[in-house]
Coordinates of N, CA and C in Angstrom, one line a residue:
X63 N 0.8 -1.2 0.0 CA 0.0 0.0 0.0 C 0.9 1.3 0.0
X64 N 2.1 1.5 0.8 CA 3.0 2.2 0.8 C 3.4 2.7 -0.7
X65 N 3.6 1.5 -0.9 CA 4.3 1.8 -2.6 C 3.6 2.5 -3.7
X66 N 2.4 2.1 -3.2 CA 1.0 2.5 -4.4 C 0.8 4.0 -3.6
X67 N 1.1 4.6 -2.5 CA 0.7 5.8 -2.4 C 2.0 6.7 -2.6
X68 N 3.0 6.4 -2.5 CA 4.3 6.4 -3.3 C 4.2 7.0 -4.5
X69 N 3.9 6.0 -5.3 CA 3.7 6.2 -6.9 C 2.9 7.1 -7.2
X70 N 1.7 7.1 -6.5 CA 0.6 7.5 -7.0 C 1.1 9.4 -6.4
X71 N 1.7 9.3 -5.7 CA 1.9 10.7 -5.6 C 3.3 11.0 -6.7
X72 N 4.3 10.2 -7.0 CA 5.0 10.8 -8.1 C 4.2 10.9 -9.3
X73 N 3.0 10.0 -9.7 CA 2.4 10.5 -10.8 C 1.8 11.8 -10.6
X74 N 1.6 12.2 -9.5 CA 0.6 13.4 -9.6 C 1.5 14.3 -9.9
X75 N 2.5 14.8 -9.0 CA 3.9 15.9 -9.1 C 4.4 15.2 -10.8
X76 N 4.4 14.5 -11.5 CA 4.7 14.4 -12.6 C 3.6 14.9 -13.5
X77 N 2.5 15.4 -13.2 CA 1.4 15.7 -14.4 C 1.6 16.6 -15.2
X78 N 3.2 18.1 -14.7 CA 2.7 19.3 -15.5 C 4.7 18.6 -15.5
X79 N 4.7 17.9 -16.0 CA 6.5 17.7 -16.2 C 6.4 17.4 -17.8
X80 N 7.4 17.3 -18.3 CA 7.8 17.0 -20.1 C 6.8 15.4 -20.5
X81 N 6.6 15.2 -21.5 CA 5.9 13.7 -22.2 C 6.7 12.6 -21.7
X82 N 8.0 13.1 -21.7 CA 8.7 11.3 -21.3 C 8.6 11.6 -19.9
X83 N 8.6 12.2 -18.9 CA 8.5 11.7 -17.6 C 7.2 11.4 -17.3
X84 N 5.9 12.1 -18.1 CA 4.8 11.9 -17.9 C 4.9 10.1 -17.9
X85 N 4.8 9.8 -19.3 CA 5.3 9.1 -19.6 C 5.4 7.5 -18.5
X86 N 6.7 8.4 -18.0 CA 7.7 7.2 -17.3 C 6.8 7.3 -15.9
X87 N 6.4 8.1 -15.4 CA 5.6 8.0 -14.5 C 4.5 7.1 -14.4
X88 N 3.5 7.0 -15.6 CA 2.3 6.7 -15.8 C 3.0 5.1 -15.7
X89 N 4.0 4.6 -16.1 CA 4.5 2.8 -16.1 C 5.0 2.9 -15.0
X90 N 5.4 3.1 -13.8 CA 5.4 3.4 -12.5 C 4.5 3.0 -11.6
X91 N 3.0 4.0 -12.1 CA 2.3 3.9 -11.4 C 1.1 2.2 -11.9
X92 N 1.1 2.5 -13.0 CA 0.7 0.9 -13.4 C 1.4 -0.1 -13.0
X93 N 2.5 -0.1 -13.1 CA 3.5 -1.3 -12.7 C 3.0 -1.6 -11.1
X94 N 3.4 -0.6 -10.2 CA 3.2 -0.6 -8.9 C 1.7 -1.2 -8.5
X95 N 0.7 -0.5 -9.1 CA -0.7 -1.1 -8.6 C -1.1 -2.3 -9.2
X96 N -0.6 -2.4 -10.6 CA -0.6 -4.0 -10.6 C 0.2 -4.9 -9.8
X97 N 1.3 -4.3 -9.4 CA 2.3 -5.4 -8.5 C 1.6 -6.0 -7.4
X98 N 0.8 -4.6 -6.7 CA 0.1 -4.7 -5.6 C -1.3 -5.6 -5.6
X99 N -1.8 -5.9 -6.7 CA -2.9 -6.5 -7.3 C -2.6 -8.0 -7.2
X100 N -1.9 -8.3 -8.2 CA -1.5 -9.7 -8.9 C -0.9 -10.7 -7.8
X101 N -0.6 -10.6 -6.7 CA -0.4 -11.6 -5.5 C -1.4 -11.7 -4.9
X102 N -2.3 -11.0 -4.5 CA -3.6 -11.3 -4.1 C -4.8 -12.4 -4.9
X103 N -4.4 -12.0 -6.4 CA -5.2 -12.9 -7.1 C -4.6 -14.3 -7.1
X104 N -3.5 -14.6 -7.0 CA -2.6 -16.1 -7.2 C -2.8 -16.6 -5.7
X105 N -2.5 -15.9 -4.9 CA -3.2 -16.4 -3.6 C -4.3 -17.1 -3.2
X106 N -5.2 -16.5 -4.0 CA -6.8 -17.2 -3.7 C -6.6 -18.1 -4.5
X107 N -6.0 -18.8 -5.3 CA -6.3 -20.1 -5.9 C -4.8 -20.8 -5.6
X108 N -3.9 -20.7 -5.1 CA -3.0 -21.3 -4.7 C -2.7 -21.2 -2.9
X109 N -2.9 -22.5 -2.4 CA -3.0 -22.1 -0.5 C -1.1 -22.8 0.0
X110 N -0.3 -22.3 -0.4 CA 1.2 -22.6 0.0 C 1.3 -22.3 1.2
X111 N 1.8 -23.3 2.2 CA 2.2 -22.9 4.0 C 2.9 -22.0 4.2
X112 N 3.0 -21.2 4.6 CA 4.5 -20.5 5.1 C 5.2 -21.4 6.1
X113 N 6.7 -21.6 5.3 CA 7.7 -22.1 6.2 C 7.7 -22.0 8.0
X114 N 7.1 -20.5 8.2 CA 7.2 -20.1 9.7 C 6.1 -21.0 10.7
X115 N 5.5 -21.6 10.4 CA 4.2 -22.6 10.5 C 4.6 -23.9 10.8
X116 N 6.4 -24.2 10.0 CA 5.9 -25.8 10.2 C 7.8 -25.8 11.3
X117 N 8.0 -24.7 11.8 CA 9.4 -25.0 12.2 C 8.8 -24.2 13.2
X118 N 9.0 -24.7 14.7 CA 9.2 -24.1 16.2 C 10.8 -23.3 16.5
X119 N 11.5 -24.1 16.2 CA 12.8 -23.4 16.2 C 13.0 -22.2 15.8
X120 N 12.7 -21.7 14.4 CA 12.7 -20.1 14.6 C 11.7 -19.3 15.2
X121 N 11.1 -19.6 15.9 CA 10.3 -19.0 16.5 C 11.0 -18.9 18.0
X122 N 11.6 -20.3 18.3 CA 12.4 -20.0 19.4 C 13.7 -18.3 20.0
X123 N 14.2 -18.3 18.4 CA 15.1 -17.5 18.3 C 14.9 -16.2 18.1
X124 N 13.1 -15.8 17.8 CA 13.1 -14.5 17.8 C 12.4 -14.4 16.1
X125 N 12.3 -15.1 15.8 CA 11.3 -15.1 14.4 C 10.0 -14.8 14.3
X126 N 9.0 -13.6 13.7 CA 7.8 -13.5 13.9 C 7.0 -14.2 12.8
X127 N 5.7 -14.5 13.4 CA 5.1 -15.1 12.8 C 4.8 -14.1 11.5
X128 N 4.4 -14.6 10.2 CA 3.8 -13.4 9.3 C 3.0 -13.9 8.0
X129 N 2.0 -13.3 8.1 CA 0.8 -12.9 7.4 C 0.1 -14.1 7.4
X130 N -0.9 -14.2 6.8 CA -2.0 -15.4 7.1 C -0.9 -17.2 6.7
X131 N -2.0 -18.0 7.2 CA -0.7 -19.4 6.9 C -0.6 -20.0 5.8
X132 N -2.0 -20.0 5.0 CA -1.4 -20.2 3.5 C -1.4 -19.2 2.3
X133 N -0.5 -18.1 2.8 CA -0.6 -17.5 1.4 C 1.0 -16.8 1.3
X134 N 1.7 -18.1 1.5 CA 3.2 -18.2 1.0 C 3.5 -17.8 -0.3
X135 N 2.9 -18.4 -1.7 CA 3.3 -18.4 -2.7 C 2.1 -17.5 -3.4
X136 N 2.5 -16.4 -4.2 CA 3.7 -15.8 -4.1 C 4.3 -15.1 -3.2
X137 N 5.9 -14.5 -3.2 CA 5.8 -13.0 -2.0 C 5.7 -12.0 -2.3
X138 N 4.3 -11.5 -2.0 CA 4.1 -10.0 -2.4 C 5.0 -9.2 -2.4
X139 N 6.1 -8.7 -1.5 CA 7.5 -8.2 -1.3 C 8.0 -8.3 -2.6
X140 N 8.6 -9.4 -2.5 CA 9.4 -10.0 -4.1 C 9.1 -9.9 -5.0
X141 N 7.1 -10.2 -5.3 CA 7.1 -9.6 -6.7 C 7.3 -7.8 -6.6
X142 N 6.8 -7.0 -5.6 CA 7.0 -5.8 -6.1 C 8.2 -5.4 -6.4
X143 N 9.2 -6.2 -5.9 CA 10.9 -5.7 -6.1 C 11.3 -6.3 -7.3
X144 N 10.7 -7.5 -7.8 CA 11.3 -7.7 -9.1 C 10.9 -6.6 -10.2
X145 N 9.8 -6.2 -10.2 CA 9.0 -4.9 -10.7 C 9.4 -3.9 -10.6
X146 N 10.1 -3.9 -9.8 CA 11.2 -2.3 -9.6 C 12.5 -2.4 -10.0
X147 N 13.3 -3.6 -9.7 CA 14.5 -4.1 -10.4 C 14.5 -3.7 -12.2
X148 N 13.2 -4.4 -12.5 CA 13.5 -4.6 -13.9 C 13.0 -3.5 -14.4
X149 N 12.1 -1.9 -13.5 CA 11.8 -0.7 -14.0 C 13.4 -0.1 -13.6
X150 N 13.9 -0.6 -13.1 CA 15.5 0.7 -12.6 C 16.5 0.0 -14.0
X151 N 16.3 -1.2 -15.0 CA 17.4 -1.5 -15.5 C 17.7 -0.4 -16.5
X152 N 16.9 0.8 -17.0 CA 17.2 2.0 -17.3 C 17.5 3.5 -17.1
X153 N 18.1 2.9 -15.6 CA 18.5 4.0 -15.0 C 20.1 4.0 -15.4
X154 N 20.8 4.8 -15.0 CA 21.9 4.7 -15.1 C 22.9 4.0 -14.5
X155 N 24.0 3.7 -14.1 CA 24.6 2.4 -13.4 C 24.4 2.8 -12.3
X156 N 24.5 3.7 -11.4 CA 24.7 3.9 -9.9 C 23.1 3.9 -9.2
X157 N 22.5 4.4 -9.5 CA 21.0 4.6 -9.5 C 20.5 2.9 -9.8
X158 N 20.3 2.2 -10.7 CA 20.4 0.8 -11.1 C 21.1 0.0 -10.0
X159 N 22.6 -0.4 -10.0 CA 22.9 -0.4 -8.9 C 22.1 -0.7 -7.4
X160 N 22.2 0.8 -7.1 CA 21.3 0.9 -5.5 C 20.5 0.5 -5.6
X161 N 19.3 0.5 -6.7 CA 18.0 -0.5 -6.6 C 18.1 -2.0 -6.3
X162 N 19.2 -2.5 -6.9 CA 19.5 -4.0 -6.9 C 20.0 -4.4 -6.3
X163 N 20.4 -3.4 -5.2 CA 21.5 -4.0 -3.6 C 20.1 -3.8 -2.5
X164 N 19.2 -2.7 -2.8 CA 18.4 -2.8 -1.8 C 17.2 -3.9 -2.4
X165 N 16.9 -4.0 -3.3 CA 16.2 -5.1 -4.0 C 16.9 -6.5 -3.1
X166 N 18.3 -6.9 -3.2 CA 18.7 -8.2 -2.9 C 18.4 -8.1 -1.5
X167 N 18.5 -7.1 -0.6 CA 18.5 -7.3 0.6 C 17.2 -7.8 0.8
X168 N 15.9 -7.2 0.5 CA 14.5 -7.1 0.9 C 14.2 -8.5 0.4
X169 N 14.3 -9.0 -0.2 CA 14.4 -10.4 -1.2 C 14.9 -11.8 -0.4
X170 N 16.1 -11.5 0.3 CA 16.6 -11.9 1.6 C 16.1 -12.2 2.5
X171 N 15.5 -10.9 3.2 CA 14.8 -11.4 4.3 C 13.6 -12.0 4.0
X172 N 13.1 -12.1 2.8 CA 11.8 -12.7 2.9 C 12.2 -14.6 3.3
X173 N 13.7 -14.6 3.0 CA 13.7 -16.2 3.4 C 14.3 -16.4 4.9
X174 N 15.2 -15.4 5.5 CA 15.8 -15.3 6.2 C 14.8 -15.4 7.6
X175 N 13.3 -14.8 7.6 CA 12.6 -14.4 8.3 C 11.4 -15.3 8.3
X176 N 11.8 -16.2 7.5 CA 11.1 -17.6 7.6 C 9.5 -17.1 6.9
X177 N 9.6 -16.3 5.9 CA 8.0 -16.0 5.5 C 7.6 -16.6 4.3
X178 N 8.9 -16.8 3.6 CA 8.6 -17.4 2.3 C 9.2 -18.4 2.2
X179 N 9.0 -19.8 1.2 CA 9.7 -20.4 0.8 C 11.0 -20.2 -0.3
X180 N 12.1 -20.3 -0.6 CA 12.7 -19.8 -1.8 C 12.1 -19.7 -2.5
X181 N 11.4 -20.7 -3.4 CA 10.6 -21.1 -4.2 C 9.7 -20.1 -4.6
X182 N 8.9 -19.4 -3.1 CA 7.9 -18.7 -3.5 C 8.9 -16.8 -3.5
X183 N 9.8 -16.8 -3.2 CA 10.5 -15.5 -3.5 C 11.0 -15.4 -4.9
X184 N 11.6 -17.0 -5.4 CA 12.2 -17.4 -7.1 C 11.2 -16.9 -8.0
X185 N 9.4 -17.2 -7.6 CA 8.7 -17.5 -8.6 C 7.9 -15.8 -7.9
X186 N 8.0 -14.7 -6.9 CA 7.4 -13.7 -6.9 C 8.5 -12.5 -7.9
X187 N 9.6 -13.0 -8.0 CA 10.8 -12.2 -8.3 C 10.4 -12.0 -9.8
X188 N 10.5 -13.8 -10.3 CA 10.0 -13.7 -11.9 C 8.8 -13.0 -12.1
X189 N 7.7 -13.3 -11.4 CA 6.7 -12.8 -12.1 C 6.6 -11.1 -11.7
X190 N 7.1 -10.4 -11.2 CA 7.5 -9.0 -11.0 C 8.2 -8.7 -12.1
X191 N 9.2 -9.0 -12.6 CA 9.7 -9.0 -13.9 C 9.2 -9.3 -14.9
X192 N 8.0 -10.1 -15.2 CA 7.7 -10.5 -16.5 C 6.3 -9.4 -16.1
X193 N 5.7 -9.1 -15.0 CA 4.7 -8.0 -14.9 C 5.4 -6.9 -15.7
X194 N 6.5 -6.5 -15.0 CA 6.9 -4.9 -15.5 C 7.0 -5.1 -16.6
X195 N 8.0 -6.1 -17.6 CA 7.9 -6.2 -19.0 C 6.7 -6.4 -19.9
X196 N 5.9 -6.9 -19.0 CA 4.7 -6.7 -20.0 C 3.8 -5.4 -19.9
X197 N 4.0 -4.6 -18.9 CA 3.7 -3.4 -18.8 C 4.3 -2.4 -19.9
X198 N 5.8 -2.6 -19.9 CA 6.0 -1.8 -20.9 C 5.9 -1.6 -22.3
X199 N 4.8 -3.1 -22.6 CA 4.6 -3.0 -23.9 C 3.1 -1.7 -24.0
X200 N 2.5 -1.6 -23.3 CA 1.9 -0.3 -23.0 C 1.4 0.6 -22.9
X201 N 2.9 1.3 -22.2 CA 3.8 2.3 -21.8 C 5.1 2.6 -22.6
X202 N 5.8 1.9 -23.4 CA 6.6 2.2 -24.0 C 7.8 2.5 -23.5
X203 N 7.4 2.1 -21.9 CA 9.0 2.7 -20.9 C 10.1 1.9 -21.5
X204 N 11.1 2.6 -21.4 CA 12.5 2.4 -21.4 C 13.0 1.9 -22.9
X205 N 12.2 2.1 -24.0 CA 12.9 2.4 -25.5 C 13.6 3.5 -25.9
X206 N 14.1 2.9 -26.5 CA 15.1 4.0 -27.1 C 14.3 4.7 -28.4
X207 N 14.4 5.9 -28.7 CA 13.7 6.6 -29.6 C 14.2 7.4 -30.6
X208 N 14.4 7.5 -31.6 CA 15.5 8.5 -32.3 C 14.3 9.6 -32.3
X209 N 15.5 10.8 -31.6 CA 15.0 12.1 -31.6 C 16.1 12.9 -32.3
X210 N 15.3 14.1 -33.4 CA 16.1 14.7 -34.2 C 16.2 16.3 -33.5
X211 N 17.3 16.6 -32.9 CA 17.6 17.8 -32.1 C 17.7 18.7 -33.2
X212 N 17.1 20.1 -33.3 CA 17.0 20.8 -34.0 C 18.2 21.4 -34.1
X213 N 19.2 21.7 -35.6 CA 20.3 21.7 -35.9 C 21.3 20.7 -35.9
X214 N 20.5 19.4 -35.6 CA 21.5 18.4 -35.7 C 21.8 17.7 -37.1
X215 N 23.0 17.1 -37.2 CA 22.9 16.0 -38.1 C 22.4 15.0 -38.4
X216 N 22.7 14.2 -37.4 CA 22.3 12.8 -36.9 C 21.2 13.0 -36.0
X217 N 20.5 12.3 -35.8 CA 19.4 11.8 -34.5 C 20.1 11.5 -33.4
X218 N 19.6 11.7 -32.2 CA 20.1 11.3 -30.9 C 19.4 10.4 -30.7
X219 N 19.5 9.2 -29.9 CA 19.2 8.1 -29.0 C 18.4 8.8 -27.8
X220 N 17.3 8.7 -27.2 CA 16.6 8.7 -26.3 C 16.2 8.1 -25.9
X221 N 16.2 7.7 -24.4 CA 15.6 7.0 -23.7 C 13.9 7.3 -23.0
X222 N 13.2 6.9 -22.6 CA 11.7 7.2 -22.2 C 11.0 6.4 -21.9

């Protein structure tokens, strides 16, 4: 929910900005409320234990229980991070980058914390990624576009 009011507020401060950030906002904001969407529907037809249910031991050590007991697969977490991973692979390296170190962390704890099975982190991560890429069919995020700069020779490469 965070994420979607997140977004939903950079779409809005994006409404009086240039066409490509409109743009890049508007697959942002779709991406995100779909992310937020699509684990809830795979949920209701798939009932996966969470790991944290069938082990006492981490619970001994300080592990909390989390979220209902079968709605393991997928992890909502994971898919929205793969969704964000694969919207940062057009950022630039450093910016890209920090998405994908804080991406690996949050991804982490979903196993570390006993809430997900790998499995169901492997298969939220994919389908966050194949969400965003089918999102940008569209949105048009992150093509390259030949734009002709006035006085130029050649076209420039743009990104959007």
């Amino acid at each position: 929910m965070r994420d979607t009011v997140l977004a939903l507020g950079w779409w809005m401060y994006c409404r009086n900005k240039d066409a490509i950030t409109r743009r890049q906002s508007d697959h942002i904001l779709m991406t995100t409320v779909s992310a937020a969407i699509l684990p809830h529907i795979i949920k209701k037809f798939v009932d996966q234990e969470r790991p944290d249910r069938l082990t006492i031991e981490g619970h001994l050590h300080g592990v909390p229980f989390s979220g209902k007991k079968y709605d393991a697969f997928p992890s909502g977490h994971t898919l929205h991070a793969g969704a964000l991973a694969s919207a940062a692979t057009v950022l630039p390296p450093t910016q890209r980058n920090s998405v994908w170190a804080g991406v690996f962390f949050l991804v982490a704890t979903r196993v570390v914390l006993l809430a997900h099975w790998v499995s169901d982190v492997a298969a939220g991560f994919a389908l966050g990624v194949a969400l965003e890429r089918f999102i940008r069919l569209a949105t048009g995020y992150g093509q390259l576009r030949k734009v002709a700069s006035p006085g130029a020779t050649r076209p420039e490469a743009r990104l959007n």
